[in-house]
Amino acid sequence: MKEKLKEHIEKTISISDDEFTFIVSHFTFENYKKNDFLIQEGEHVNHCYYVISGLLKLIFNDKNGKQHIVSFAMEDWWESDFSAYFKQTKSNMSLQCIEDTCVYSISFKNYQKLSTELPKMERFFLLKSHSGHIASQQRILSFLNSNAKERYEQLLNQYPSLLQRVPKTLLASYLGVSRETLSRFSS
Amino acid sequence: MKEKLKEHIEKTISISDDEFTFIVSHFTFENYKKNDFLIQEGEHVNHCYYVISGLLKLIFNDKNGKQHIVSFAMEDWWESDFSAYFKQTKSNMSLQCIEDTCVYSISFKNYQKLSTELPKMERFFLLKSHSGHIASQQRILSFLNSNAKERYEQLLNQYPSLLQRVPKTLLASYLGVSRETLSRFSS
DNA sequence: TTAAAATTGTGATGTTTGTCACGCTCAATC
DNA sequence: GATTGAGCGTGACAAACATCACAATTTTAA
């Protein structure tokens, strides 16, 4: 498990074994079951998660009781309600397991401590934040220049495994389309 | 002009006058006319911009010749094709003036130099990146849980001045809706 | 100043997508 | 092994939105 985190970090920055030991001491390894919540809407968000295995959904419940999927988090992804995490406020989204999931979790306090004591890691988090920002902008672009069917095809193209791992209702909710409309794309 | 940049940075981190002098030496002040391009699609992206005054649009041209507005950049905003800037590749978007615009521009080399020599600024850029990521996620959410009319009202609510400063064709292109449909919302 | 271009509104019509309703299948639970 | 509920497809209809066409007005540039 530790190896996965180490390899992940080393894709971006070089670290010694000692440094990694120091880094990993700021994290907690956690195990969640399908349907467990890592973040509950309305509660204080104190942790950010790196997914080792399994699958999470970041969901927003609107005033009409509809559930929207802001993001899926697969192996090798970082996820949290980043707005609430960085501003240290209550969440307006939930983070829930689609499958049994293992994560490395870091508290906000430890995130700050680690960033300060090991500037390399601040650079690492900066680069991760860039990636997140760029990925979000790509998703905005897909809403602007593609219709629902095209977005569906792009999603399957980018993450073919999702089709096997996720009920289509959730894919529809991620794409911003109704379950029925998405169902008709397959036929 | 320098004061605006200083005040902007001081909203996030504390800096001395000497530090600011050092910081500003990494930037170039530039003046653009309406319709000028700061970034041209297909060209290498070497600069990131802080808008002092004026208004920019970040646009993506799709294969059907349609223009989509990924982002407006108003006073006090940072803008670039961040994907191309950070990866130092060619742009697939353009950044163009809607109004005459003054910016502080920083090259990628100077961005790296400044981040390294003044770690405070790396933290500053990190916090700016978080804001950008969070803002993009909010925009994704608006596509998921609001229809075109609601998105229009939210935009006018958030940036009332846009209605005076920007032709409605551009607002439509930002919202992902046709000009005609947007026009009918007003009546 | 005057001609050309950009901006906006609006009608007619077609396409895309949402909503409601129903039935079938499959997996989980007792 | 019977029951319950999730997942999925599909028909019928309604709502949202796009597209094409045209006219009126304003802005821009020669």
XYZ file of C-alpha atoms (C1' of nucleotides) in Angstrom:
434
model
C 0.000 0.000 0.000
C 2.736 2.445 0.943
C 4.486 1.608 -2.313
C 1.513 2.877 -4.315
C 1.601 6.241 -2.573
C 5.376 6.450 -2.989
C 5.216 5.636 -6.689
C 2.446 8.152 -7.128
C 4.434 10.961 -5.517
C 7.581 10.009 -7.403
C 5.785 10.503 -10.691
C 5.895 14.212 -9.858
C 8.848 14.848 -7.518
C 11.920 12.881 -6.375
C 11.979 11.802 -2.746
C 14.387 9.740 -0.636
C 13.261 6.793 1.474
C 13.652 8.882 4.599
C 11.580 11.649 3.159
C 8.878 9.194 2.226
C 8.837 7.769 5.742
C 8.364 11.307 6.983
C 5.617 11.991 4.418
C 3.660 8.834 5.094
C 3.667 9.528 8.839
C 1.267 12.393 8.086
C -1.250 10.040 6.496
C -3.667 7.457 7.888
C -4.555 4.325 5.984
C -8.316 3.736 5.993
C -10.683 1.072 4.766
C -14.266 1.773 3.747
C -17.141 -0.447 2.693
C -19.488 0.131 -0.254
C -21.964 2.930 0.526
C -19.887 4.286 3.429
C -19.498 8.066 3.570
C -16.061 9.683 3.759
C -17.625 13.134 3.783
C -21.198 13.919 4.788
C -22.959 17.026 3.499
C -23.234 19.634 6.251
C -20.351 18.312 8.297
C -16.937 19.850 8.768
C -14.410 18.650 6.183
C -11.106 17.827 7.782
C -9.587 15.294 5.424
C -8.371 14.870 1.892
C -8.064 11.388 0.423
C -5.733 9.561 -1.930
C -7.479 6.491 -3.374
C -5.412 3.277 -3.308
C -8.166 0.989 -4.555
C -11.917 1.132 -5.045
C -14.163 3.891 -6.337
C -15.764 7.015 -4.831
C -18.377 9.497 -5.960
C -18.469 13.170 -5.012
C -22.135 14.138 -4.993
C -24.176 17.294 -4.712
C -27.843 17.119 -3.717
C -29.880 19.990 -5.154
C -32.979 21.632 -3.671
C -35.262 19.350 -5.718
C -33.755 16.250 -4.155
C -31.803 15.357 -7.280
C -28.327 13.928 -6.918
C -25.542 15.198 -9.164
C -22.138 13.584 -9.497
C -19.440 16.220 -9.496
C -16.662 13.679 -9.787
C -15.731 10.027 -9.679
C -12.513 9.205 -7.806
C -10.736 6.077 -8.936
C -7.423 4.484 -7.997
C -4.582 6.994 -7.968
C -6.866 10.020 -7.528
C -7.034 12.702 -4.864
C -10.480 13.695 -3.701
C -12.261 15.816 -1.129
C -14.685 18.707 -1.035
C -11.710 20.936 -1.766
C -13.590 24.144 -1.213
C -14.609 23.091 2.308
C -11.245 21.441 2.996
C -9.091 24.444 2.125
C -11.436 27.001 3.627
C -12.067 24.698 6.599
C -15.813 25.038 6.401
C -18.799 22.710 6.319
C -19.312 20.649 3.204
C -22.165 21.107 0.778
C -21.282 17.854 -0.956
C -20.861 14.227 0.098
C -18.117 11.744 -0.719
C -19.361 8.162 -0.781
C -18.062 4.714 -1.738
C -19.372 3.067 -4.891
C -17.142 0.076 -4.120
C -15.160 -1.054 -1.065
C -12.346 1.465 -0.991
C -8.871 1.903 0.573
C -7.461 5.414 0.953
C -4.623 7.347 2.483
C -6.169 10.207 4.396
C -4.471 13.453 5.421
C -5.919 15.979 7.860
C -5.791 19.677 7.049
C -3.411 20.263 9.936
C -1.025 17.594 8.663
C -1.374 18.918 5.137
C -0.208 22.315 6.317
C 2.536 20.826 8.490
C 3.833 18.666 5.655
C 3.761 21.541 3.158
C 5.726 23.748 5.505
C 8.280 21.222 6.697
C 8.909 19.687 3.285
C 8.630 22.377 0.589
C 8.944 19.683 -2.046
C 5.526 18.508 -1.002
C 4.097 21.979 -1.347
C 5.325 21.872 -4.931
C 3.753 18.423 -5.313
C 0.384 19.675 -4.070
C 0.677 22.715 -6.332
C 1.177 20.505 -9.380
C -1.752 18.298 -8.348
C -3.915 21.369 -7.990
C -2.962 22.472 -11.501
C -3.991 19.073 -12.844
C -7.321 19.295 -11.052
C -7.979 22.767 -12.387
C -7.107 21.744 -15.935
C -9.280 18.616 -15.731
C -12.237 20.697 -14.538
C -11.756 23.105 -17.413
C -11.790 20.189 -19.841
C -15.077 19.033 -18.354
C -16.556 22.538 -18.739
C -15.445 22.463 -22.376
C -17.221 19.147 -22.872
C -20.475 20.765 -21.689
C -19.946 23.685 -24.053
C -19.122 21.847 -27.247
C -20.657 18.390 -26.959
C -24.179 17.070 -26.604
C -25.128 14.352 -24.137
C -24.376 11.476 -26.496
C -20.929 12.806 -27.365
C -20.109 13.364 -23.686
C -21.147 9.786 -22.998
C -18.886 8.452 -25.717
C -15.974 10.588 -24.533
C -16.434 9.309 -20.993
C -16.466 5.665 -22.075
C -13.458 6.323 -24.232
C -11.517 7.908 -21.391
C -12.556 5.476 -18.643
C -13.821 2.258 -20.254
C -13.887 0.456 -16.892
C -16.573 2.794 -15.546
C -19.213 1.111 -17.685
C -18.586 -2.176 -15.856
C -18.159 -0.699 -12.392
C -20.889 1.944 -12.211
C -24.679 1.703 -12.693
C -25.837 3.763 -15.635
C -27.974 5.925 -13.392
C -24.744 7.292 -11.918
C -23.119 7.814 -15.309
C -26.216 9.771 -16.328
C -25.960 11.891 -13.205
C -22.291 12.601 -13.962
C -23.062 13.577 -17.551
C -25.987 15.823 -16.640
C -28.536 13.772 -18.547
C -31.539 11.669 -17.534
C -31.201 7.916 -17.034
C -33.724 7.287 -19.806
C -31.959 9.467 -22.359
C -28.635 7.797 -21.631
C -30.273 4.389 -21.933
C -31.427 5.253 -25.444
C -27.871 6.023 -26.560
C -26.945 2.354 -26.293
C -29.708 1.201 -28.606
C -0.531 50.049 -11.509
C 2.048 48.419 -9.271
C -0.139 49.183 -6.283
C -2.956 47.067 -7.697
C -0.703 44.037 -8.036
C 0.722 44.596 -4.548
C -2.719 44.900 -2.962
C -3.834 41.788 -4.815
C -0.931 39.700 -3.536
C -1.307 41.072 -0.015
C -4.870 39.803 0.118
C -3.307 36.325 0.267
C 0.201 36.648 1.755
C 2.189 39.380 3.564
C 5.122 40.885 1.700
C 7.594 43.663 2.456
C 8.266 46.545 0.065
C 11.590 44.977 -0.853
C 9.968 41.660 -1.555
C 7.404 43.336 -3.744
C 10.113 45.142 -5.700
C 11.720 41.759 -6.263
C 8.406 40.206 -7.266
C 7.399 42.914 -9.702
C 10.790 42.706 -11.438
C 9.628 39.320 -12.768
C 6.599 40.860 -14.470
C 6.145 43.005 -17.541
C 3.406 45.597 -17.774
C 1.565 45.361 -21.079
C -1.135 47.267 -22.870
C -3.516 45.679 -25.369
C -6.235 47.068 -27.618
C -9.706 45.624 -28.107
C -9.599 42.467 -30.267
C -5.846 41.983 -29.723
C -4.746 38.449 -28.961
C -2.659 37.657 -25.882
C -2.639 33.961 -26.806
C -3.251 32.557 -30.278
C -4.503 29.019 -30.770
C -1.706 26.785 -32.007
C 1.111 28.959 -30.704
C 3.425 28.261 -27.800
C 2.095 29.629 -24.506
C 4.821 31.347 -22.557
C 2.949 33.843 -20.417
C 0.379 34.065 -17.689
C -1.493 37.329 -17.132
C -2.833 39.307 -14.224
C -5.544 41.721 -15.409
C -5.210 45.284 -14.082
C -8.039 46.745 -16.145
C -10.155 45.723 -19.106
C -11.718 42.408 -20.043
C -10.501 39.239 -21.752
C -12.148 36.122 -23.127
C -10.586 32.669 -23.188
C -12.059 30.938 -26.232
C -12.078 27.478 -27.725
C -12.952 26.981 -31.406
C -14.516 23.596 -32.077
C -14.326 21.535 -35.273
C -17.646 22.993 -36.508
C -16.257 26.512 -36.369
C -18.244 27.397 -33.265
C -16.620 29.564 -30.645
C -17.002 28.663 -26.963
C -16.058 30.930 -24.089
C -14.259 28.951 -21.430
C -13.770 31.964 -19.216
C -14.018 35.724 -18.938
C -11.108 37.450 -17.211
C -11.925 40.741 -15.539
C -9.922 43.114 -13.339
C -8.055 41.277 -10.588
C -8.075 37.911 -12.388
C -5.283 35.627 -13.493
C -5.665 34.059 -16.897
C -3.823 31.930 -19.420
C -4.238 28.621 -21.182
C -3.028 27.009 -17.979
C -2.728 23.567 -19.483
C -0.383 24.810 -22.198
C 1.395 27.219 -19.861
C 2.284 24.677 -17.204
C 3.051 21.878 -19.621
C 4.834 24.350 -21.934
C 3.006 23.183 -25.021
C 1.067 24.775 -27.852
C -2.305 26.273 -27.018
C -5.616 24.906 -28.229
C -7.402 28.025 -27.025
C -7.061 31.756 -27.633
C -7.042 34.646 -25.178
C -8.427 37.828 -26.686
C -9.379 41.326 -25.551
C -13.048 42.261 -25.339
C -11.988 45.734 -24.178
C -8.689 47.624 -24.126
C -6.786 45.803 -21.410
C -3.749 46.337 -19.137
C -2.020 43.311 -17.660
C 1.010 42.235 -15.723
C 2.551 39.373 -17.633
C 4.918 36.721 -16.253
C 6.909 34.282 -18.373
C 7.047 30.625 -17.394
C 10.757 30.934 -16.679
C 10.190 33.863 -14.351
C 7.271 32.080 -12.732
C 9.559 29.176 -11.880
C 12.375 31.472 -10.779
C 10.069 33.498 -8.540
C 8.501 30.375 -7.014
C 11.907 28.978 -6.188
C 13.555 32.121 -4.887
C 10.585 33.312 -2.864
C 8.703 30.304 -1.436
C 5.981 32.645 -0.217
C 5.067 33.188 -3.842
C 4.858 29.474 -4.448
C 2.289 29.386 -1.655
C 0.521 32.347 -3.255
C 0.320 30.574 -6.612
C -0.870 27.414 -4.865
C -3.744 29.277 -3.215
C -4.659 30.920 -6.522
C -4.707 27.507 -8.171
C -7.061 26.211 -5.489
C -9.409 29.107 -6.150
C -9.359 28.401 -9.845
C -10.072 24.727 -9.329
C -12.954 25.455 -6.954
C -14.434 28.041 -9.316
C -14.333 25.543 -12.182
C -16.071 22.936 -10.052
C -18.802 25.452 -9.247
C -19.294 26.059 -12.950
C -19.548 22.297 -13.594
C -22.185 22.140 -10.872
C -24.140 24.916 -12.566
C -24.274 22.814 -15.735
C -25.458 19.794 -13.749
C -28.214 21.363 -11.698
C -29.409 24.424 -13.586
C -31.012 25.023 -16.955
C -29.899 27.758 -19.331
C -32.190 30.426 -17.894
C -31.057 29.770 -14.332
C -27.405 29.848 -15.381
C -28.037 33.193 -17.088
C -29.622 34.639 -13.958
C -26.801 33.328 -11.773
C -24.228 34.903 -14.074
C -25.950 38.295 -14.051
C -26.280 38.060 -10.309
C -22.600 37.283 -9.863
C -21.226 39.734 -12.429
C -23.889 42.381 -13.132
C -21.405 44.523 -15.083
C -20.989 41.838 -17.756
C -24.408 42.664 -19.198
C -23.235 46.202 -20.005
C -19.737 45.255 -21.115
C -20.284 42.125 -23.208
C -22.488 41.462 -26.269
C -25.137 38.865 -25.527
C -23.722 36.564 -28.181
C -20.685 36.131 -25.942
C -22.751 35.570 -22.825
C -24.652 32.874 -24.724
C -21.398 31.280 -25.775
C -20.196 31.269 -22.149
C -23.444 29.736 -20.917
C -23.553 27.052 -23.599
C -26.829 28.230 -25.112
C -27.784 29.762 -28.449
C -27.965 33.533 -28.862
C -31.663 33.318 -29.771
C -32.610 31.284 -26.723
C -30.765 33.678 -24.431
C -32.469 36.619 -26.097
C -35.874 35.157 -25.261
C -35.033 34.996 -21.543
C -35.134 38.792 -21.339
C -38.665 39.072 -22.698
C -20.858 61.560 -43.250
C -21.939 57.351 -45.073
C -21.512 52.536 -46.002
C -20.575 48.224 -43.867
C -20.653 45.316 -40.022
C -22.202 43.971 -35.542
C -25.937 43.419 -32.322
C -30.454 42.240 -31.046
C -35.271 40.596 -31.155
C -38.639 37.417 -32.871
C -41.450 34.021 -35.656
C -41.620 29.240 -37.524
C -40.118 24.753 -37.227
C -37.374 20.656 -35.982
C -34.422 18.205 -32.700
C -32.934 16.948 -28.284
C -33.896 15.875 -23.856
C -36.938 15.310 -19.640
C -40.830 13.179 -17.342
C -44.079 9.661 -16.336
C -45.458 5.069 -16.709
C -44.794 0.234 -17.184
C -42.629 -4.310 -17.272
C -38.705 -7.287 -17.240
C -34.468 -9.229 -15.102
C -31.309 -10.060 -11.585
C -29.253 -10.019 -7.098
C -29.757 -9.626 -2.169
C -32.126 -10.745 2.050
C -34.900 -13.128 5.222
C -37.461 -20.267 -2.365
C -40.264 -16.256 -1.914
C -39.941 -11.371 -1.589
C -38.057 -7.021 -2.194
C -35.685 -3.555 -4.508
C -32.172 -2.001 -7.757
C -31.061 -1.629 -12.515
C -32.408 -1.185 -17.107
C -35.057 -0.621 -21.371
C -38.834 1.586 -23.811
C -43.249 3.918 -25.297
C -45.910 8.333 -25.155
C -45.964 12.908 -24.495
C -44.252 17.587 -22.942
C -40.710 20.973 -22.314
C -36.338 23.003 -23.467
C -33.473 24.379 -26.780
C -31.328 24.854 -31.641
C -31.597 26.399 -36.198
C -32.966 29.234 -40.016
C -34.805 33.411 -41.641
C -35.683 38.204 -41.527
C -35.943 42.964 -39.943
C -34.664 46.822 -37.092
C -31.178 49.293 -34.674
C -26.665 50.598 -33.223
C -21.739 50.745 -33.735
C -17.671 50.941 -36.359
C -14.652 52.286 -39.791
C -13.507 54.231 -44.215
